Tab-separated table of C-alpha atoms in Angstrom:
chain	number	residue	atom	x	y	z
O	326	MET	CA	109.819	62.684	215.678
O	327	PRO	CA	109.778	63.211	212.016
O	328	PHE	CA	105.807	61.913	211.926
O	329	THR	CA	104.114	65.734	213.343
O	330	SER	CA	105.941	67.801	211.077
O	331	CYS	CA	105.243	66.342	208.106
O	332	TYR	CA	102.195	67.273	205.796
O	333	LEU	CA	100.893	64.334	204.613
O	334	PHE	CA	100.115	63.710	208.808
O	335	GLU	CA	98.719	66.972	209.515
O	336	ARG	CA	95.243	66.761	210.985
O	337	LEU	CA	95.265	62.755	212.095
O	338	SER	CA	94.645	62.264	215.847
O	339	THR	CA	97.767	60.488	217.794
O	340	PRO	CA	96.351	57.019	217.928
O	341	GLN	CA	96.210	57.362	214.109
O	342	LEU	CA	99.808	58.335	214.374
O	343	GLU	CA	101.191	55.956	216.490
O	344	ARG	CA	98.887	53.356	214.259
O	345	LEU	CA	101.307	54.703	211.630
O	346	LYS	CA	104.235	54.205	213.484
O	347	SER	CA	103.892	50.751	214.213
O	348	ILE	CA	103.696	49.897	210.548
O	349	SER	CA	106.326	51.687	210.170
O	350	ARG	CA	110.351	50.653	209.679
O	351	GLU	CA	114.020	52.153	209.464
O	352	GLN	CA	116.231	51.612	206.683
O	353	LYS	CA	119.759	53.337	206.438
O	354	ILE	CA	121.372	54.474	202.871
O	355	GLN	CA	124.250	55.553	202.271
O	356	LYS	CA	125.508	58.751	200.297
O	357	GLY	CA	125.301	58.631	196.404
O	358	GLN	CA	122.956	55.505	196.649
O	359	TRP	CA	120.138	55.251	194.740
O	360	LEU	CA	116.449	55.202	196.221
O	361	PHE	CA	114.457	54.409	193.363
O	362	ARG	CA	115.071	55.450	190.025
O	363	GLU	CA	112.140	56.916	187.888
O	364	ASP	CA	109.468	54.786	186.434
O	365	GLN	CA	109.862	51.549	188.948
O	366	GLU	CA	106.807	50.686	190.794
O	367	ALA	CA	106.777	53.036	193.190
O	368	GLU	CA	106.096	50.342	196.779
O	369	HIS	CA	107.235	52.671	199.445
O	370	PHE	CA	107.072	55.893	200.513
O	371	TYR	CA	109.818	57.546	203.159
O	372	LEU	CA	110.076	59.971	205.857
O	373	ILE	CA	113.462	61.571	206.075
O	374	LYS	CA	114.453	61.215	210.011
O	375	ASP	CA	117.890	61.967	209.153
O	376	GLY	CA	120.004	63.260	206.069
O	377	ALA	CA	119.052	64.264	202.616
O	378	ILE	CA	117.706	62.837	199.629
O	379	GLU	CA	117.690	64.501	196.266
O	380	LEU	CA	115.191	63.895	193.894
O	381	LEU	CA	116.353	64.663	189.980
O	382	THR	CA	115.394	63.768	186.714
O	383	ILE	CA	117.392	62.069	183.950
O	384	VAL	CA	117.586	63.528	180.749
O	385	ASP	CA	120.306	60.842	179.950
O	386	GLU	CA	123.660	59.467	180.609
O	387	LYS	CA	125.201	62.690	180.714
O	388	ILE	CA	122.186	64.797	182.154
O	389	GLU	CA	120.391	64.662	185.333
O	390	ILE	CA	117.828	67.968	185.944
O	391	PRO	CA	117.796	68.303	189.910
O	392	ILE	CA	114.238	68.794	190.986
O	393	SER	CA	114.059	69.414	194.669
O	394	MET	CA	116.758	68.642	197.960
O	395	VAL	CA	114.577	66.843	200.281
O	396	ARG	CA	115.274	67.422	204.027
O	397	PRO	CA	114.405	65.952	207.483
O	398	LYS	CA	111.589	68.918	208.818
O	399	ASN	CA	109.158	67.638	206.077
O	400	GLY	CA	110.720	65.634	204.475
O	401	LEU	CA	109.027	62.963	202.426
O	402	VAL	CA	109.979	61.128	198.996
O	403	GLY	CA	107.678	58.206	197.017
O	404	ILE	CA	104.027	59.865	197.429
O	405	ALA	CA	103.656	58.009	193.780
O	406	ALA	CA	103.462	54.793	196.418
O	407	LEU	CA	99.937	56.897	196.956
O	408	VAL	CA	98.436	56.775	194.175
O	409	PRO	CA	97.810	55.326	190.682
O	410	PRO	CA	99.460	53.886	188.589
O	411	HIS	CA	101.857	53.405	191.263
O	412	GLN	CA	104.690	54.487	189.283
O	413	TYR	CA	107.993	56.366	190.468
O	414	SER	CA	107.730	59.772	188.203
O	415	LEU	CA	111.456	60.986	189.472
O	416	SER	CA	114.600	59.293	190.588
O	417	ALA	CA	116.015	59.645	194.106
O	418	ARG	CA	119.642	59.834	195.440
O	419	ALA	CA	121.078	60.095	199.095
O	420	ALA	CA	122.583	63.590	199.282
O	421	GLN	CA	123.823	62.837	202.351
O	422	ASP	CA	124.389	59.572	204.467
O	423	SER	CA	120.622	59.328	205.098
O	424	THR	CA	118.224	57.438	208.071
O	425	LEU	CA	114.472	57.380	206.565
O	426	LEU	CA	111.209	55.558	207.967
O	427	VAL	CA	109.883	53.607	205.290
O	428	PHE	CA	106.022	52.224	204.943
O	429	ASP	CA	104.808	49.788	202.659
O	430	ARG	CA	102.100	50.504	199.935
O	431	SER	CA	100.425	47.322	200.917
O	432	ASP	CA	100.311	47.908	204.629
O	433	LEU	CA	99.047	51.547	203.758
O	434	GLU	CA	96.261	49.471	201.582
O	435	ASP	CA	95.512	47.512	205.109
O	436	LEU	CA	95.041	50.244	207.018
O	437	ASN	CA	92.801	51.593	205.189
O	438	HIS	CA	90.061	48.443	205.342
O	439	GLU	CA	90.633	49.427	209.239
O	440	ASP	CA	90.510	52.630	209.726
O	441	PRO	CA	89.153	54.335	206.276
O	442	ASP	CA	88.859	58.067	207.850
O	443	LEU	CA	92.668	57.869	208.471
O	444	VAL	CA	93.877	57.403	204.772
O	445	CYS	CA	91.024	60.219	203.605
O	446	ILE	CA	92.711	62.298	205.648
O	447	ILE	CA	96.506	61.010	204.384
O	448	MET	CA	94.580	61.920	200.705
O	449	THR	CA	93.228	65.273	201.498
O	450	ASN	CA	96.858	66.409	202.987
O	451	LEU	CA	98.268	64.889	199.308
O	452	ALA	CA	95.740	66.607	197.323
O	453	GLN	CA	96.401	69.610	199.246
O	454	LYS	CA	100.219	70.079	198.823
O	455	LEU	CA	99.822	68.713	195.136
O	456	LEU	CA	97.214	71.820	194.623
O	457	ALA	CA	99.695	74.046	195.904
O	458	ARG	CA	102.870	72.893	193.874
O	459	LEU	CA	100.437	73.755	191.028
O	460	LYS	CA	99.783	77.209	192.386
O	461	GLU	CA	103.207	77.835	192.278
O	462	THR	CA	104.198	76.792	189.108
O	463	ARG	CA	101.265	79.128	187.603
O	464	GLN	CA	102.709	81.667	189.818
O	465	GLU	CA	105.793	81.076	188.174
O	466	LEU	CA	104.537	81.513	184.598
O	467	LYS	CA	102.567	84.354	185.655
O	468	ILE	CA	106.063	86.359	186.892
O	469	HIS	CA	107.678	85.365	183.727
O	470	PHE	CA	104.942	86.282	181.417
O	471	MET	CA	105.024	90.019	183.397
O	472	ASN	CA	108.786	89.927	182.400
O	473	LEU	CA	107.932	89.431	179.144
O	474	VAL	CA	105.410	91.962	178.035
O	475	ARG	CA	107.892	94.882	180.545
O	476	SER	CA	110.824	93.865	178.289
O	477	VAL	CA	108.890	94.102	175.092
O	478	THR	CA	107.309	97.199	176.128
O	479	PHE	CA	109.822	99.669	178.187
D	633	MET	CA	75.235	61.549	182.392
D	634	PRO	CA	78.499	63.436	183.182
D	635	PHE	CA	79.431	61.539	186.305
D	636	THR	CA	80.633	58.963	185.108
D	637	SER	CA	82.922	60.141	182.552
D	638	CYS	CA	84.535	62.314	185.164
D	639	TYR	CA	87.938	61.089	186.717
D	640	LEU	CA	87.069	62.225	189.974
D	641	PHE	CA	84.005	59.914	190.401
D	642	GLU	CA	85.740	56.917	189.295
D	643	ARG	CA	85.736	53.539	191.225
D	644	LEU	CA	82.581	54.748	192.552
D	645	SER	CA	79.676	52.451	193.351
D	646	THR	CA	76.549	52.751	191.663
D	647	PRO	CA	74.695	53.795	195.018
D	648	GLN	CA	77.899	56.227	195.252
D	649	LEU	CA	77.140	58.024	192.292
D	650	GLU	CA	73.448	58.354	192.849
D	651	ARG	CA	73.828	59.763	196.312
D	652	LEU	CA	76.317	62.689	195.018
D	653	LYS	CA	74.193	62.867	192.320
D	654	SER	CA	71.126	63.778	194.554
D	655	ILE	CA	73.444	66.576	196.672
D	656	SER	CA	74.086	68.332	192.749
D	657	ARG	CA	71.505	71.049	191.054
D	658	GLU	CA	71.617	72.462	187.529
D	659	GLN	CA	72.590	76.027	186.740
D	660	LYS	CA	73.026	77.752	183.410
D	661	ILE	CA	75.485	80.356	182.756
D	662	GLN	CA	75.962	82.598	179.378
D	663	LYS	CA	78.345	82.904	177.788
D	664	GLY	CA	81.038	84.696	179.012
D	665	GLN	CA	79.745	85.303	181.898
D	666	TRP	CA	81.917	84.552	185.303
D	667	LEU	CA	81.734	81.309	186.793
D	668	PHE	CA	84.335	82.316	190.009
D	669	ARG	CA	87.663	84.565	190.341
D	670	GLU	CA	90.794	83.688	191.560
D	671	ASP	CA	91.097	83.727	195.473
D	672	GLN	CA	87.855	83.847	195.908
D	673	GLU	CA	86.816	81.508	198.569
D	674	ALA	CA	86.052	78.636	196.550
D	675	GLU	CA	82.452	77.135	197.901
D	676	HIS	CA	81.409	74.817	195.348
D	677	PHE	CA	82.548	72.646	192.407
D	678	TYR	CA	81.261	72.567	188.747
D	679	LEU	CA	80.868	69.559	186.073
D	680	ILE	CA	79.905	70.701	182.458
D	681	LYS	CA	77.028	68.998	181.601
D	682	ASP	CA	77.003	71.379	178.548
D	683	GLY	CA	78.955	73.907	176.939
D	684	ALA	CA	82.094	75.066	177.723
D	685	ILE	CA	84.309	76.527	180.218
D	686	GLU	CA	87.466	78.301	179.904
D	687	LEU	CA	90.395	78.666	183.234
D	688	LEU	CA	92.608	81.648	182.765
D	689	THR	CA	94.541	83.941	185.134
D	690	ILE	CA	94.421	86.955	185.353
D	691	VAL	CA	97.841	89.191	184.913
D	692	ASP	CA	96.291	92.698	185.054
D	693	GLU	CA	93.456	94.333	183.600
D	694	LYS	CA	94.774	94.157	179.961
D	695	ILE	CA	96.390	90.772	179.883
D	696	GLU	CA	94.755	87.107	180.490
D	697	ILE	CA	96.898	84.194	180.369
D	698	PRO	CA	94.275	81.141	178.942
D	699	ILE	CA	95.284	77.829	180.976
D	700	SER	CA	92.345	75.190	179.873
D	701	MET	CA	89.380	75.220	177.665
D	702	VAL	CA	87.055	72.126	179.796
D	703	ARG	CA	84.330	70.546	178.224
D	704	PRO	CA	81.923	68.109	178.854
D	705	LYS	CA	83.468	65.003	178.619
D	706	ASN	CA	85.425	65.089	181.879
D	707	GLY	CA	84.815	68.237	182.429
D	708	LEU	CA	85.287	69.552	186.098
D	709	VAL	CA	85.951	72.884	187.448
D	710	GLY	CA	86.712	74.510	190.981
D	711	ILE	CA	88.293	71.588	192.364
D	712	ALA	CA	90.185	74.104	195.310
D	713	ALA	CA	86.260	73.483	196.609
D	714	LEU	CA	88.030	69.711	197.221
D	715	VAL	CA	90.740	70.904	199.203
D	716	PRO	CA	91.855	73.088	202.410
D	717	PRO	CA	92.504	76.678	201.909
D	718	HIS	CA	89.718	76.375	199.661
D	719	GLN	CA	90.558	79.233	197.466
D	720	TYR	CA	89.968	79.344	193.633
D	721	SER	CA	93.418	79.426	191.975
D	722	LEU	CA	92.454	80.629	188.627
D	723	SER	CA	89.382	82.157	187.297
D	724	ALA	CA	86.644	80.744	185.729
D	725	ARG	CA	83.788	82.248	182.642
D	726	ALA	CA	82.156	80.686	180.208
D	727	ALA	CA	83.271	80.494	176.684
D	728	GLN	CA	79.398	79.463	175.355
D	729	ASP	CA	76.012	78.816	177.004
D	730	SER	CA	76.860	76.217	179.357
D	731	THR	CA	74.543	73.730	181.651
D	732	LEU	CA	76.275	73.091	185.069
D	733	LEU	CA	76.189	70.831	187.699
D	734	VAL	CA	77.184	72.263	190.818
D	735	PHE	CA	77.782	70.281	194.062
D	736	ASP	CA	78.339	72.756	197.347
D	737	ARG	CA	81.785	71.914	199.988
D	738	SER	CA	79.780	71.551	202.983
D	739	ASP	CA	77.281	69.147	201.214
D	740	LEU	CA	80.206	67.241	200.309
D	741	GLU	CA	81.214	67.601	203.702
D	742	ASP	CA	78.409	66.343	205.326
D	743	LEU	CA	78.897	63.219	202.971
D	744	ASN	CA	81.975	62.977	204.343
D	745	HIS	CA	80.867	61.519	207.493
D	746	GLU	CA	78.146	59.520	206.250
D	747	ASP	CA	80.058	57.159	204.114
D	748	PRO	CA	84.111	58.185	204.346
D	749	ASP	CA	85.300	56.072	201.972
D	750	LEU	CA	83.046	58.130	199.257
D	751	VAL	CA	85.121	61.044	199.655
D	752	CYS	CA	88.252	59.327	200.079
D	753	ILE	CA	88.339	57.680	196.762
D	754	ILE	CA	87.400	61.031	195.154
D	755	MET	CA	90.096	62.335	197.140
D	756	THR	CA	92.444	60.059	195.753
D	757	ASN	CA	91.628	60.433	192.573
D	758	LEU	CA	91.965	63.792	193.226
D	759	ALA	CA	95.273	63.537	194.470
D	760	GLN	CA	96.304	60.852	191.177
D	761	LYS	CA	94.942	63.533	188.920
D	762	LEU	CA	97.242	66.534	190.193
D	763	LEU	CA	100.467	64.388	190.304
D	764	ALA	CA	99.788	63.681	186.655
D	765	ARG	CA	99.470	66.977	186.043
D	766	LEU	CA	102.850	67.572	187.469
D	767	LYS	CA	104.581	65.056	185.715
D	768	GLU	CA	102.840	66.321	182.576
D	769	THR	CA	104.689	69.804	184.045
D	770	ARG	CA	108.466	67.998	184.772
D	771	GLN	CA	108.334	66.211	181.341
D	772	GLU	CA	107.544	69.291	179.108
D	773	LEU	CA	110.372	71.194	181.028
D	774	LYS	CA	112.578	67.651	180.143
D	775	ILE	CA	111.876	68.278	176.460
D	776	HIS	CA	112.610	71.956	176.508
D	777	PHE	CA	116.071	71.334	178.675
D	778	MET	CA	117.163	68.930	176.197
D	779	ASN	CA	115.912	71.358	173.423
D	780	LEU	CA	117.918	73.610	174.822
D	781	VAL	CA	121.331	71.331	175.263
D	782	ARG	CA	121.177	70.480	171.425
D	783	SER	CA	120.546	74.215	170.200
D	784	VAL	CA	123.920	74.474	172.317
D	785	THR	CA	125.452	71.146	171.163
D	786	PHE	CA	124.874	71.570	167.811
């Protein structure tokens, strides 16, 4: 059950998890198919139940930069559907035949009227994850910087 | 009035802005003083009313990496107080004599019981800002990559 292991749904109650499950639907996607492309309007986000989705950014028609491979355990793609301006910043393609749980942005917006606390918890979890990613990026910068200093000093 | 220009408080109603103002207090800090240090527990976040605060990361006692200079117009420092694990990831020091509006994390947590919608809007604004920063970082990566490819190709 992917709900309980996804960072986005931490600290939600069992009824809240059930309510979320009720607005999701299953979707299959074959290896090599595109789930979404960068700059498209972000209408959905996806939990990966089975398989693998690769996130990448396209430099030009010949060059792709891989960003990450998202797998079932904590697998979530399409978080741009959760925050304005609701536009995917990466492209997503199935690296294997995969089964996804799809959530529509409009359903989540309806849920916000019904249970604002639920959406508040989700947004806090998302902010936490994003802040952690920024910290990792800065940590990498720091390591590169230290290596640079050492290579100049020694 | 810094409330209305800060990204964190966008989309809040006038009564919600007034409620937030009621839990803030003013604090003055002199040029060169530290506001907080990285890895400290994040108990407060700050709006810059007047002056400038520099965010930086410390590599060792001799080396500091500047991250950004935060100024009154959209100025906010200490967002780690808003998200678990509530730990500052950067250090903050006054670049000029400054006047700040201080918010305590505990007061915001109390507000969450009183008006969950208010905190939900703040967390959505924060997630939006963090996602935008991650996009900028990726955009830079893309530009560096393209320059690298060009330097190899031509």
